[in-house]
Short mmCIF file of C-alpha atoms and ligand atoms in Angstrom, two decimals:
data_model
loop_
_atom_site.label_atom_id
_atom_site.label_comp_id
_atom_site.label_asym_id
_atom_site.label_seq_id
_atom_site.Cartn_x
_atom_site.Cartn_y
_atom_site.Cartn_z
CA MET A 30 0.00 0.00 0.00
CA ARG A 31 1.32 3.46 -0.84
CA PHE A 32 0.55 6.25 1.59
CA GLU A 33 0.10 9.80 0.38
CA TYR A 34 1.89 12.35 2.52
CA ALA A 35 1.15 16.05 2.71
CA PRO A 36 4.25 18.19 2.10
CA ALA A 37 6.21 18.78 5.32
CA PRO A 38 8.94 21.21 4.31
CA GLU A 39 11.47 22.39 6.88
CA SER A 40 11.79 26.18 6.89
CA ARG A 41 14.90 27.78 5.46
CA SER A 42 14.37 30.90 7.55
CA VAL A 43 16.65 29.60 10.29
CA VAL A 44 19.63 30.03 7.93
CA THR A 45 21.07 33.45 7.15
CA LEU A 46 23.28 33.02 4.13
CA ARG A 47 25.86 35.65 3.33
CA ASP A 48 26.28 36.53 -0.35
CA SER A 49 29.96 35.85 -0.10
CA TYR A 50 32.29 34.00 2.30
CA GLY A 51 36.01 34.63 2.82
CA LEU A 52 38.65 32.22 4.09
CA PHE A 53 38.92 31.65 7.82
CA ILE A 54 42.54 32.36 8.71
CA GLY A 55 43.99 33.46 12.04
CA GLY A 56 40.52 33.72 13.62
CA GLU A 57 39.09 36.06 10.95
CA PHE A 58 37.32 35.85 7.63
CA VAL A 59 39.72 37.24 5.02
CA ALA A 60 39.59 37.79 1.28
CA GLY A 61 41.46 35.40 -1.01
CA SER A 62 42.66 35.36 -4.58
CA SER A 63 39.46 34.36 -6.42
CA VAL A 64 35.89 33.13 -5.87
CA PHE A 65 33.55 30.32 -6.96
CA LYS A 66 29.86 29.57 -6.42
CA THR A 67 28.27 26.81 -4.42
CA ILE A 68 24.84 25.57 -5.55
CA SER A 69 21.96 23.53 -4.20
CA PRO A 70 22.07 20.16 -6.02
CA ALA A 71 18.31 19.81 -5.59
CA THR A 72 17.44 23.03 -7.42
CA GLU A 73 20.72 24.18 -9.05
CA GLU A 74 20.20 27.63 -7.49
CA VAL A 75 23.32 29.51 -6.40
CA LEU A 76 23.53 29.61 -2.61
CA ALA A 77 26.62 31.76 -2.04
CA GLU A 78 29.97 32.82 -3.38
CA VAL A 79 32.94 31.17 -1.70
CA THR A 80 36.63 32.03 -1.82
CA HIS A 81 39.12 29.87 -3.69
CA ALA A 82 42.34 29.66 -1.71
CA GLY A 83 45.53 29.93 -3.76
CA PRO A 84 49.19 29.38 -2.78
CA GLU A 85 49.55 32.60 -0.79
CA ASP A 86 46.32 31.95 1.10
CA VAL A 87 47.42 28.44 2.05
CA ASP A 88 50.79 29.88 3.17
CA ARG A 89 48.96 32.37 5.40
CA ALA A 90 46.72 29.69 6.89
CA VAL A 91 49.64 27.35 7.65
CA ALA A 92 51.61 30.24 9.20
CA ALA A 93 48.62 31.16 11.41
CA ALA A 94 48.27 27.54 12.51
CA ARG A 95 51.99 27.31 13.27
CA GLN A 96 51.94 30.45 15.39
CA ALA A 97 48.86 29.27 17.30
CA TYR A 98 50.48 25.87 17.81
CA GLU A 99 53.73 27.22 19.22
CA ARG A 100 52.42 30.12 21.26
CA VAL A 101 49.08 28.92 22.56
CA TRP A 102 47.59 25.52 21.84
CA SER A 103 50.46 23.07 22.36
CA VAL A 104 51.40 24.68 25.66
CA MET A 105 47.86 24.98 27.00
CA PRO A 106 46.98 22.34 29.64
CA GLY A 107 44.66 19.62 28.34
CA ARG A 108 41.90 20.55 30.77
CA GLU A 109 41.80 24.07 29.23
CA ARG A 110 41.74 22.71 25.67
CA GLY A 111 38.92 20.43 26.74
CA LYS A 112 36.82 23.41 27.80
CA TYR A 113 37.01 24.87 24.30
CA LEU A 114 35.96 21.55 22.77
CA PHE A 115 33.00 21.32 25.16
CA ARG A 116 32.04 24.86 24.21
CA ILE A 117 32.17 24.04 20.51
CA ALA A 118 30.07 20.90 21.10
CA ARG A 119 27.41 22.89 22.91
CA LEU A 120 27.35 25.56 20.22
CA LEU A 121 26.91 22.86 17.57
CA GLN A 122 23.89 21.66 19.52
CA GLU A 123 22.52 25.19 19.94
CA ARG A 124 22.85 25.85 16.21
CA ALA A 125 21.85 22.31 15.20
CA ARG A 126 18.72 23.23 13.30
CA GLU A 127 20.46 25.94 11.29
CA LEU A 128 23.37 23.59 10.51
CA ALA A 129 21.02 20.77 9.47
CA VAL A 130 19.09 23.01 7.09
CA LEU A 131 22.30 24.45 5.63
CA GLU A 132 23.82 20.99 5.17
CA THR A 133 20.73 19.82 3.34
CA MET A 134 20.67 22.92 1.13
CA ASP A 135 24.33 22.61 0.13
CA ASN A 136 24.61 18.81 -0.03
CA GLY A 137 21.14 17.63 -1.16
CA LYS A 138 20.75 15.02 1.61
CA PRO A 139 17.31 14.63 3.26
CA ILE A 140 16.74 16.97 6.20
CA ARG A 141 15.74 13.95 8.30
CA GLU A 142 19.29 12.63 7.95
CA SER A 143 21.16 15.89 8.49
CA ARG A 144 18.91 16.65 11.48
CA ASP A 145 18.99 13.18 13.09
CA VAL A 146 22.40 11.85 12.08
CA ASP A 147 24.99 14.30 10.72
CA ILE A 148 24.68 17.16 13.19
CA PRO A 149 24.06 15.17 16.42
CA LEU A 150 27.02 12.91 15.58
CA ALA A 151 29.24 15.93 14.85
CA ALA A 152 28.40 17.39 18.28
CA ALA A 153 28.93 13.95 19.89
CA HIS A 154 32.41 13.83 18.37
CA PHE A 155 33.37 17.10 20.03
CA PHE A 156 31.87 16.03 23.37
CA TYR A 157 33.73 12.73 23.22
CA HIS A 158 37.09 14.28 22.40
CA ALA A 159 36.62 17.08 24.93
CA GLY A 160 36.68 14.30 27.50
CA TRP A 161 40.00 12.98 26.23
CA ALA A 162 41.87 16.32 26.19
CA ASP A 163 43.07 16.08 29.81
CA LYS A 164 43.37 12.28 29.92
CA LEU A 165 45.76 11.61 27.05
CA GLY A 166 48.32 10.22 29.50
CA TYR A 167 45.89 7.37 30.18
CA ALA A 168 45.22 6.54 26.53
CA GLY A 169 48.01 3.99 26.35
CA PHE A 170 50.53 6.12 24.45
CA GLY A 171 52.92 6.94 27.29
CA PRO A 172 52.47 9.21 30.32
CA SER A 173 52.59 12.53 28.45
CA PRO A 174 52.16 12.04 24.70
CA ARG A 175 53.00 15.08 22.57
CA PRO A 176 50.98 16.52 19.69
CA LEU A 177 52.36 16.42 16.15
CA GLY A 178 52.10 20.10 15.22
CA VAL A 179 50.17 21.62 12.32
CA VAL A 180 47.74 19.24 10.62
CA GLY A 181 46.49 19.65 7.04
CA GLN A 182 43.05 18.05 6.64
CA VAL A 183 41.10 17.46 3.42
CA ILE A 184 37.53 16.14 3.50
CA PRO A 185 34.83 15.04 1.02
CA TRP A 186 31.28 16.22 0.35
CA ASN A 187 29.16 13.31 1.56
CA PHE A 188 29.06 14.19 5.29
CA PRO A 189 30.56 17.69 5.27
CA LEU A 190 30.18 18.77 8.91
CA LEU A 191 30.51 15.26 10.31
CA MET A 192 33.79 14.64 8.45
CA LEU A 193 35.01 18.01 9.71
CA ALA A 194 34.21 16.89 13.27
CA TRP A 195 35.96 13.55 12.75
CA LYS A 196 39.06 15.48 11.69
CA ILE A 197 39.13 18.58 13.90
CA ALA A 198 37.93 17.20 17.26
CA PRO A 199 40.71 14.62 17.82
CA ALA A 200 43.39 16.92 16.36
CA LEU A 201 42.51 19.72 18.76
CA ALA A 202 42.02 17.42 21.76
CA CYS A 203 45.58 16.14 21.24
CA GLY A 204 47.03 19.69 21.08
CA ASN A 205 47.49 20.14 17.32
CA THR A 206 46.32 23.07 15.25
CA VAL A 207 44.64 22.58 11.88
CA VAL A 208 44.13 23.90 8.38
CA LEU A 209 41.10 22.18 6.87
CA LYS A 210 39.86 22.18 3.29
CA PRO A 211 36.21 21.20 2.81
CA ALA A 212 34.97 19.83 -0.52
CA GLU A 213 34.34 22.32 -3.31
CA THR A 214 30.63 21.46 -3.53
CA THR A 215 29.86 21.61 0.21
CA PRO A 216 31.83 24.37 1.93
CA LEU A 217 29.02 26.14 3.80
CA THR A 218 28.72 24.25 7.09
CA ALA A 219 32.52 24.42 7.50
CA LEU A 220 32.23 28.21 7.21
CA VAL A 221 29.50 28.30 9.84
CA PHE A 222 31.77 26.11 11.95
CA ALA A 223 34.38 28.88 11.60
CA GLU A 224 31.81 31.29 13.05
CA ILE A 225 31.29 28.83 15.90
CA CYS A 226 35.04 28.86 16.60
CA GLN A 227 34.78 32.65 16.89
CA GLN A 228 31.73 32.34 19.17
CA ALA A 229 33.62 29.86 21.35
CA ASP A 230 36.55 32.32 21.61
CA LEU A 231 38.87 29.64 20.30
CA PRO A 232 42.34 31.20 20.17
CA SER A 233 43.10 32.63 16.71
CA GLY A 234 44.78 30.28 14.29
CA VAL A 235 43.92 27.03 16.10
CA VAL A 236 41.38 26.24 13.36
CA ASN A 237 41.78 27.62 9.83
CA ILE A 238 39.40 26.83 6.97
CA VAL A 239 40.56 27.22 3.39
CA THR A 240 37.90 26.66 0.74
CA GLY A 241 38.67 25.76 -2.86
CA ASP A 242 38.87 22.80 -5.21
CA GLY A 243 41.29 19.90 -5.54
CA SER A 244 44.15 22.29 -6.34
CA THR A 245 43.77 23.91 -2.91
CA GLY A 246 43.88 20.43 -1.36
CA GLN A 247 47.04 19.71 -3.33
CA LEU A 248 48.69 22.90 -2.08
CA LEU A 249 47.75 22.07 1.50
CA VAL A 250 49.02 18.48 1.57
CA ALA A 251 52.26 19.43 -0.19
CA HIS A 252 52.94 22.42 2.06
CA PRO A 253 56.29 22.10 3.87
CA GLY A 254 54.83 23.72 7.01
CA ILE A 255 52.47 20.79 7.61
CA ASP A 256 53.48 18.02 10.04
CA LYS A 257 50.63 15.64 9.40
CA VAL A 258 48.10 15.09 6.63
CA ALA A 259 44.68 13.58 7.31
CA PHE A 260 42.63 12.84 4.20
CA THR A 261 39.18 11.41 3.60
CA GLY A 262 38.13 10.91 0.00
CA SER A 263 38.57 8.68 -3.01
CA THR A 264 41.24 6.02 -3.30
CA ALA A 265 42.62 7.63 -6.48
CA VAL A 266 43.25 10.97 -4.75
CA GLY A 267 44.48 9.14 -1.63
CA LYS A 268 47.17 7.45 -3.70
CA GLU A 269 48.20 10.80 -5.16
CA ILE A 270 48.47 12.26 -1.66
CA ALA A 271 50.50 9.27 -0.43
CA ARG A 272 52.95 9.93 -3.26
CA ALA A 273 53.05 13.68 -2.48
CA CYS A 274 53.79 12.98 1.20
CA ALA A 275 56.33 10.20 0.62
CA VAL A 276 59.77 10.89 2.11
CA SER A 277 58.57 14.25 3.43
CA GLY A 278 58.58 13.17 7.08
CA LYS A 279 54.86 14.03 7.28
CA ARG A 280 52.60 11.65 9.14
CA LEU A 281 49.65 10.48 7.04
CA THR A 282 46.26 8.86 7.55
CA LEU A 283 43.96 7.98 4.66
CA GLU A 284 40.25 7.17 4.88
CA LEU A 285 39.31 6.10 1.37
CA GLY A 286 36.63 4.35 -0.63
CA GLY A 287 34.74 1.10 -0.06
CA LYS A 288 32.62 -1.61 -1.68
CA ALA A 289 31.09 -3.27 1.35
CA ALA A 290 29.41 -6.66 1.31
CA ASN A 291 26.16 -6.98 3.24
CA VAL A 292 25.87 -10.77 3.76
CA VAL A 293 22.41 -12.20 4.45
CA PHE A 294 22.08 -15.83 5.60
CA ASP A 295 18.93 -17.90 5.20
CA ASP A 296 18.07 -17.83 8.92
CA SER A 297 17.93 -14.03 9.16
CA PRO A 298 14.59 -12.31 9.74
CA VAL A 299 13.77 -11.11 6.24
CA ASP A 300 11.95 -7.88 7.09
CA GLN A 301 14.69 -6.77 9.47
CA ALA A 302 17.37 -7.63 6.92
CA VAL A 303 15.49 -5.65 4.25
CA GLU A 304 15.51 -2.56 6.49
CA GLY A 305 19.24 -3.06 7.02
CA ILE A 306 19.88 -3.42 3.29
CA VAL A 307 17.85 -0.27 2.54
CA ASN A 308 19.66 1.66 5.26
CA GLY A 309 22.97 0.24 4.06
CA ILE A 310 22.73 1.40 0.45
CA PHE A 311 20.06 4.12 0.20
CA PHE A 312 20.98 6.19 3.27
CA ASN A 313 22.45 9.48 2.02
CA GLN A 314 21.71 8.41 -1.61
CA GLY A 315 24.45 5.79 -1.26
CA HIS A 316 27.06 8.55 -0.94
CA VAL A 317 28.61 6.64 1.93
CA CYS A 318 32.13 5.22 1.95
CA CYS A 319 30.99 2.21 3.99
CA ALA A 320 27.68 1.74 2.08
CA GLY A 321 26.51 -1.87 1.76
CA SER A 322 26.72 -1.64 -2.02
CA ARG A 323 27.10 -5.41 -2.61
CA LEU A 324 24.30 -7.58 -1.28
CA LEU A 325 25.42 -11.20 -0.85
CA VAL A 326 22.31 -13.26 -0.22
CA GLN A 327 22.15 -17.00 0.47
CA GLU A 328 20.72 -18.64 -2.64
CA SER A 329 17.83 -20.42 -0.84
CA ILE A 330 16.19 -17.13 0.22
CA ALA A 331 17.27 -14.91 -2.69
CA ASP A 332 13.86 -14.77 -4.41
CA GLU A 333 11.95 -14.11 -1.20
CA LEU A 334 14.40 -11.45 -0.04
CA LEU A 335 14.53 -9.66 -3.39
CA SER A 336 10.73 -9.51 -3.64
CA ALA A 337 10.54 -8.03 -0.14
CA LEU A 338 13.35 -5.59 -0.97
CA LYS A 339 11.65 -4.34 -4.14
CA ARG A 340 8.35 -3.93 -2.28
CA ARG A 341 10.13 -1.83 0.32
CA MET A 342 11.97 0.21 -2.31
CA MET A 343 8.65 1.13 -3.92
CA THR A 344 7.74 2.96 -0.69
CA LEU A 345 10.89 5.12 -0.64
CA ARG A 346 10.09 8.77 -1.26
CA LEU A 347 12.49 10.63 -3.54
CA GLY A 348 12.35 14.40 -3.88
CA ASP A 349 12.73 17.70 -2.06
CA PRO A 350 15.46 17.10 0.55
CA MET A 351 13.93 19.81 2.73
CA ASP A 352 10.73 17.77 3.13
CA LYS A 353 10.76 15.86 6.41
CA ASN A 354 9.18 12.81 4.72
CA THR A 355 11.85 12.47 2.04
CA ASP A 356 13.97 9.31 2.08
CA ILE A 357 16.13 9.88 -1.00
CA GLY A 358 17.50 13.34 -1.72
CA ALA A 359 19.54 14.77 -4.57
CA ILE A 360 22.82 13.47 -5.98
CA ASN A 361 25.47 15.90 -4.81
CA SER A 362 26.74 17.15 -8.17
CA ARG A 363 26.45 16.78 -11.94
CA PRO A 364 29.84 14.98 -12.20
CA GLN A 365 28.73 12.48 -9.51
CA LEU A 366 25.45 11.86 -11.36
CA ASP A 367 27.42 11.32 -14.60
CA LYS A 368 29.62 8.79 -12.80
CA ILE A 369 26.59 6.87 -11.47
CA GLN A 370 24.97 6.87 -14.90
CA GLU A 371 28.15 5.65 -16.58
CA LEU A 372 28.66 2.80 -14.10
CA THR A 373 25.02 1.67 -14.19
CA ALA A 374 25.11 1.68 -18.01
CA SER A 375 28.16 -0.58 -17.80
CA GLY A 376 26.19 -2.92 -15.51
CA GLU A 377 23.51 -3.36 -18.19
CA ALA A 378 26.09 -3.63 -20.98
CA GLU A 379 27.92 -6.38 -19.07
CA GLY A 380 24.70 -8.39 -18.72
CA ALA A 381 23.32 -7.63 -15.25
CA GLU A 382 19.60 -6.99 -14.89
CA ARG A 383 18.54 -3.54 -13.72
CA TRP A 384 15.45 -2.68 -11.69
CA SER A 385 14.74 0.86 -10.48
CA ALA A 386 11.96 1.86 -8.12
CA PRO A 387 9.25 3.60 -10.15
CA CYS A 388 9.46 7.14 -8.82
CA PRO A 389 9.17 10.39 -10.75
CA LEU A 390 12.35 12.49 -10.77
CA PRO A 391 12.14 16.28 -10.28
CA ASP A 392 12.78 18.40 -13.39
CA ARG A 393 15.61 20.43 -11.93
CA GLY A 394 18.61 19.29 -9.95
CA PHE A 395 20.51 15.99 -9.96
CA TRP A 396 18.55 12.80 -9.26
CA PHE A 397 18.91 9.05 -9.53
CA PRO A 398 16.25 6.48 -8.54
CA PRO A 399 17.01 3.70 -6.04
CA THR A 400 18.24 0.84 -8.21
CA VAL A 401 19.06 -2.87 -7.85
CA PHE A 402 21.11 -5.03 -10.18
CA THR A 403 20.61 -8.80 -10.14
CA GLY A 404 22.52 -11.40 -12.13
CA VAL A 405 25.74 -9.64 -11.15
CA SER A 406 29.00 -11.55 -11.43
CA ALA A 407 32.10 -10.77 -9.39
CA ALA A 408 33.88 -9.58 -12.53
CA HIS A 409 31.32 -6.90 -13.41
CA ARG A 410 32.43 -3.32 -12.86
CA ILE A 411 29.34 -2.71 -10.71
CA ALA A 412 30.61 -5.46 -8.37
CA GLN A 413 34.14 -4.08 -8.22
CA GLU A 414 34.03 -0.28 -8.49
CA GLU A 415 32.62 2.15 -5.97
CA ILE A 416 29.48 3.70 -7.50
CA PHE A 417 28.83 6.09 -4.59
CA GLY A 418 25.15 6.32 -5.46
CA PRO A 419 21.81 4.58 -4.66
CA VAL A 420 22.71 1.42 -6.57
CA LEU A 421 22.85 -2.09 -5.12
CA SER A 422 24.58 -5.04 -6.81
CA VAL A 423 23.19 -8.42 -5.78
CA LEU A 424 25.21 -11.66 -5.78
CA THR A 425 24.29 -15.02 -4.27
CA PHE A 426 26.23 -17.64 -2.31
CA ARG A 427 25.59 -21.15 -0.94
CA THR A 428 28.03 -21.64 1.95
CA PRO A 429 29.69 -19.35 4.51
CA ALA A 430 33.07 -20.08 2.91
CA GLU A 431 31.77 -18.91 -0.47
CA ALA A 432 30.31 -15.79 1.17
CA ILE A 433 33.72 -14.94 2.64
CA GLU A 434 35.47 -15.49 -0.66
CA LYS A 435 33.03 -13.25 -2.52
CA ALA A 436 32.90 -10.59 0.21
CA ASN A 437 36.70 -10.30 0.29
CA ASN A 438 36.99 -10.26 -3.51
CA THR A 439 37.48 -6.50 -3.68
CA PRO A 440 40.41 -4.12 -3.55
CA TYR A 441 38.62 -2.34 -0.70
CA GLY A 442 38.09 -3.27 2.95
CA LEU A 443 36.20 -0.63 4.86
CA SER A 444 33.06 -2.30 6.21
CA ALA A 445 30.77 -5.33 6.00
CA GLY A 446 27.45 -6.54 7.37
CA VAL A 447 26.35 -10.01 8.50
CA TRP A 448 22.72 -11.04 8.99
CA THR A 449 22.05 -14.30 10.82
CA GLU A 450 20.53 -15.54 14.06
CA LYS A 451 23.64 -17.60 14.88
CA GLY A 452 26.13 -15.81 17.13
CA SER A 453 28.83 -18.33 16.30
CA LEU A 454 28.42 -17.65 12.57
CA ILE A 455 28.68 -13.90 13.18
CA LEU A 456 32.00 -14.39 14.99
CA TRP A 457 33.24 -16.86 12.36
CA MET A 458 32.43 -14.35 9.59
CA ALA A 459 33.77 -11.31 11.44
CA SER A 460 37.15 -12.92 11.97
CA ARG A 461 37.47 -13.67 8.24
CA LEU A 462 36.04 -10.55 6.62
CA ARG A 463 38.87 -8.20 5.63
CA ALA A 464 37.03 -5.04 6.65
CA GLY A 465 37.69 -2.39 9.28
CA VAL A 466 34.12 -2.52 10.60
CA VAL A 467 31.75 -5.50 10.65
CA TRP A 468 28.15 -4.83 11.66
CA ALA A 469 26.02 -7.75 12.82
CA ASN A 470 22.25 -7.60 12.24
CA THR A 471 22.49 -3.85 11.67
CA PHE A 472 24.31 -1.48 9.34
CA ASN A 473 25.74 2.05 9.27
CA ARG A 474 25.97 2.47 13.06
CA PHE A 475 28.43 5.09 14.28
CA ASP A 476 29.69 6.13 17.66
CA PRO A 477 32.58 8.49 18.45
CA ALA A 478 34.02 5.90 20.83
CA ALA A 479 34.29 3.21 18.11
CA PRO A 480 37.34 3.30 15.83
CA PHE A 481 36.60 3.42 12.09
CA GLY A 482 38.96 2.86 9.18
CA GLY A 483 40.01 0.58 6.36
CA TYR A 484 42.01 -2.38 5.15
CA LYS A 485 43.71 -2.55 1.73
CA GLU A 486 42.73 0.27 -0.67
CA SER A 487 40.28 1.70 1.86
CA GLY A 488 43.24 3.36 3.55
CA PHE A 489 45.06 3.23 6.86
CA GLY A 490 44.74 4.82 10.27
CA ARG A 491 41.67 4.88 12.49
CA GLU A 492 39.27 7.69 13.38
CA GLY A 493 37.30 7.70 16.61
CA GLY A 494 37.87 5.99 19.93
CA ARG A 495 41.17 5.66 21.72
CA HIS A 496 42.72 4.30 18.52
CA GLY A 497 41.88 7.49 16.66
CA LEU A 498 43.96 9.58 19.07
CA GLU A 499 47.10 7.78 17.96
CA ALA A 500 46.89 9.49 14.57
CA TYR A 501 47.32 12.90 16.23
CA LEU A 502 49.99 12.07 18.82
CA ASP A 503 53.73 11.65 18.51
CA VAL A 504 53.61 8.08 19.75
CA LEU A 505 56.61 6.75 17.87
CA GLY A 506 59.10 7.96 20.49
CA GLY A 507 57.32 7.33 23.76
CA SER A 508 54.64 4.74 23.15
CA ASP A 509 54.07 2.12 25.83
CA VAL A 510 51.57 0.10 23.84
P1 LIG B 11 37.76 13.12 -3.73
O1 LIG B 11 37.52 13.53 -5.11
O2 LIG B 11 38.94 12.26 -3.44
O3 LIG B 11 37.85 14.47 -2.88
C1 LIG B 11 38.04 14.49 -1.51
C2 LIG B 11 38.65 15.81 -1.11
O4 LIG B 11 39.96 15.91 -1.68
C3 LIG B 11 37.90 17.02 -1.62
O5 LIG B 11 38.02 18.07 -0.69
C4 LIG B 11 38.65 17.35 -2.89
O6 LIG B 11 38.49 18.67 -3.32
C5 LIG B 11 40.07 17.08 -2.47
N1 LIG B 11 41.02 16.80 -3.54
C6 LIG B 11 40.75 16.45 -4.83
N2 LIG B 11 41.92 16.23 -5.49
C7 LIG B 11 42.92 16.44 -4.60
C8 LIG B 11 44.34 16.37 -4.67
N3 LIG B 11 44.96 16.00 -5.79
N4 LIG B 11 45.06 16.65 -3.56
C9 LIG B 11 44.46 16.98 -2.41
N5 LIG B 11 43.12 17.08 -2.29
C10 LIG B 11 42.35 16.81 -3.36
O7 LIG B 11 36.53 12.35 -3.10
P2 LIG B 11 35.02 12.81 -3.11
O8 LIG B 11 34.48 12.51 -4.45
O9 LIG B 11 34.87 14.16 -2.56
O10 LIG B 11 34.41 11.83 -2.00
C11 LIG B 11 34.01 10.58 -2.31
C12 LIG B 11 35.06 9.56 -1.89
O11 LIG B 11 35.38 9.70 -0.51
C13 LIG B 11 34.52 8.16 -2.02
O12 LIG B 11 35.48 7.34 -2.62
C14 LIG B 11 34.26 7.74 -0.57
O13 LIG B 11 34.30 6.37 -0.37
C15 LIG B 11 35.34 8.45 0.15
N6 LIG B 11 34.99 8.62 1.57
C16 LIG B 11 35.64 7.86 2.48
C17 LIG B 11 35.31 7.96 3.82
C18 LIG B 11 36.04 7.11 4.78
S1 LIG B 11 35.91 7.47 6.34
N7 LIG B 11 36.79 6.11 4.40
C19 LIG B 11 34.33 8.84 4.23
C20 LIG B 11 33.67 9.60 3.29
C21 LIG B 11 34.03 9.48 1.94
P3 LIG B 11 37.24 19.01 -4.31
O14 LIG B 11 36.02 18.67 -3.57
O15 LIG B 11 37.32 20.44 -4.51
O16 LIG B 11 37.45 18.21 -5.53
#
């Protein structure tokens, strides 16, 4: 049965957009060398003009971070740093509605997700790391671990404020200062975060935000004044950055792409598994590094599960991301939509069978319907390459051993899901899946206390939890772990 819903649009009035945003350097918004426009992917309207940071701007930002590191932040007691992080966390909560609306406008994700997931988790990350700031001596890295210095951070567009929080909160808690570059298509919440740093009276230069495109990211990671690079994004760019940082003495962590297997055994409760599959691949339009983009289903229940999945997909509501009933929002950009279209066309050309939920697509903006491919073989591009869109590739298996072989048959290793009633099978699978995170009878669960990161081409280093602190501390000299 299909329910009709009355429109339930969230109001934009809570957001006051400036016409133009500068770079945030040394605690102030400053002009840069040139500008570009950021648009709403749902309507293609221009939201604001943003500054493109060039070489001199990046120099200024790194110099401001260095000064703040040496004079203020690295010598401040942890309990004082912690107070600033708590203050930032509370301000994120106070401005949560504004940030959620802005994230949805700039990114295209449903307001329900930015409101209930992105912004609360970003605040939780600051709360969690505020607690660590004066307890680093108990984290298992020696009695008084030192920070690394100035950190250059580059983040993607899929969870703009949340990825910022994953990067900035641990860096600051450990006593580092940062220069962060948000993605070209989603800079706005990072710029509001800069305002929040001002509101929190964070000492000037501790956080610097340089907006721009990939060339700004390149300048930042190659800058000789940077001690550590933290990157989240595609594997291709991650490899480039690894080459740029090689033999430079810079510390590096890379959080890259994924092609997760969501493995469903024949004893799993079908309706619950269907919800997990839908959450795994259609949450955030599938723009999720750890998305469950490969469904591995045990052959004996494949038909039943796929029928239930298609029935459920027909109830997903695609459209205005500002509507509180929307499940599937806009694709973040034209190039990303082109990439999804190219990869799905290859799926059909290689012989897989495509089924898309019958939903009308809006006339303006960038949209792609929730889609499932069956008859997929492990060699197909849609089984190997990250699509980063609302597209699920379905494969079948007969035995747990075959499931493991198929699940691990990928260059990536970020996450996986296992659905079964047998605890022993969950443990057997989890110890054999080459993935940084394995969810059991759930998917896409995040907590700041749980470390997250990849195997193989999904990168190295962990974010979150005690393990995530290691990436921002000079543990090589004095580690006692
Ligand atoms: P990328 O194209 O790799 O971009 C990521 C960031 O790097 C952006 O800020 C980008 O700037 C910048 N950049 C581009 N070229 C660069 C270069 N040569 N040097 C330095 N910086 C450069 O990825 P994306 O398309 O934004 O994001 C999607 C990818 O991120 C997916 O593969 C996804 O799996 C991955 N991801 C991984 C995780 C984790 S935790 N593993 C989390 C989220 C996303 P512009 O935006 O201006 O191009």
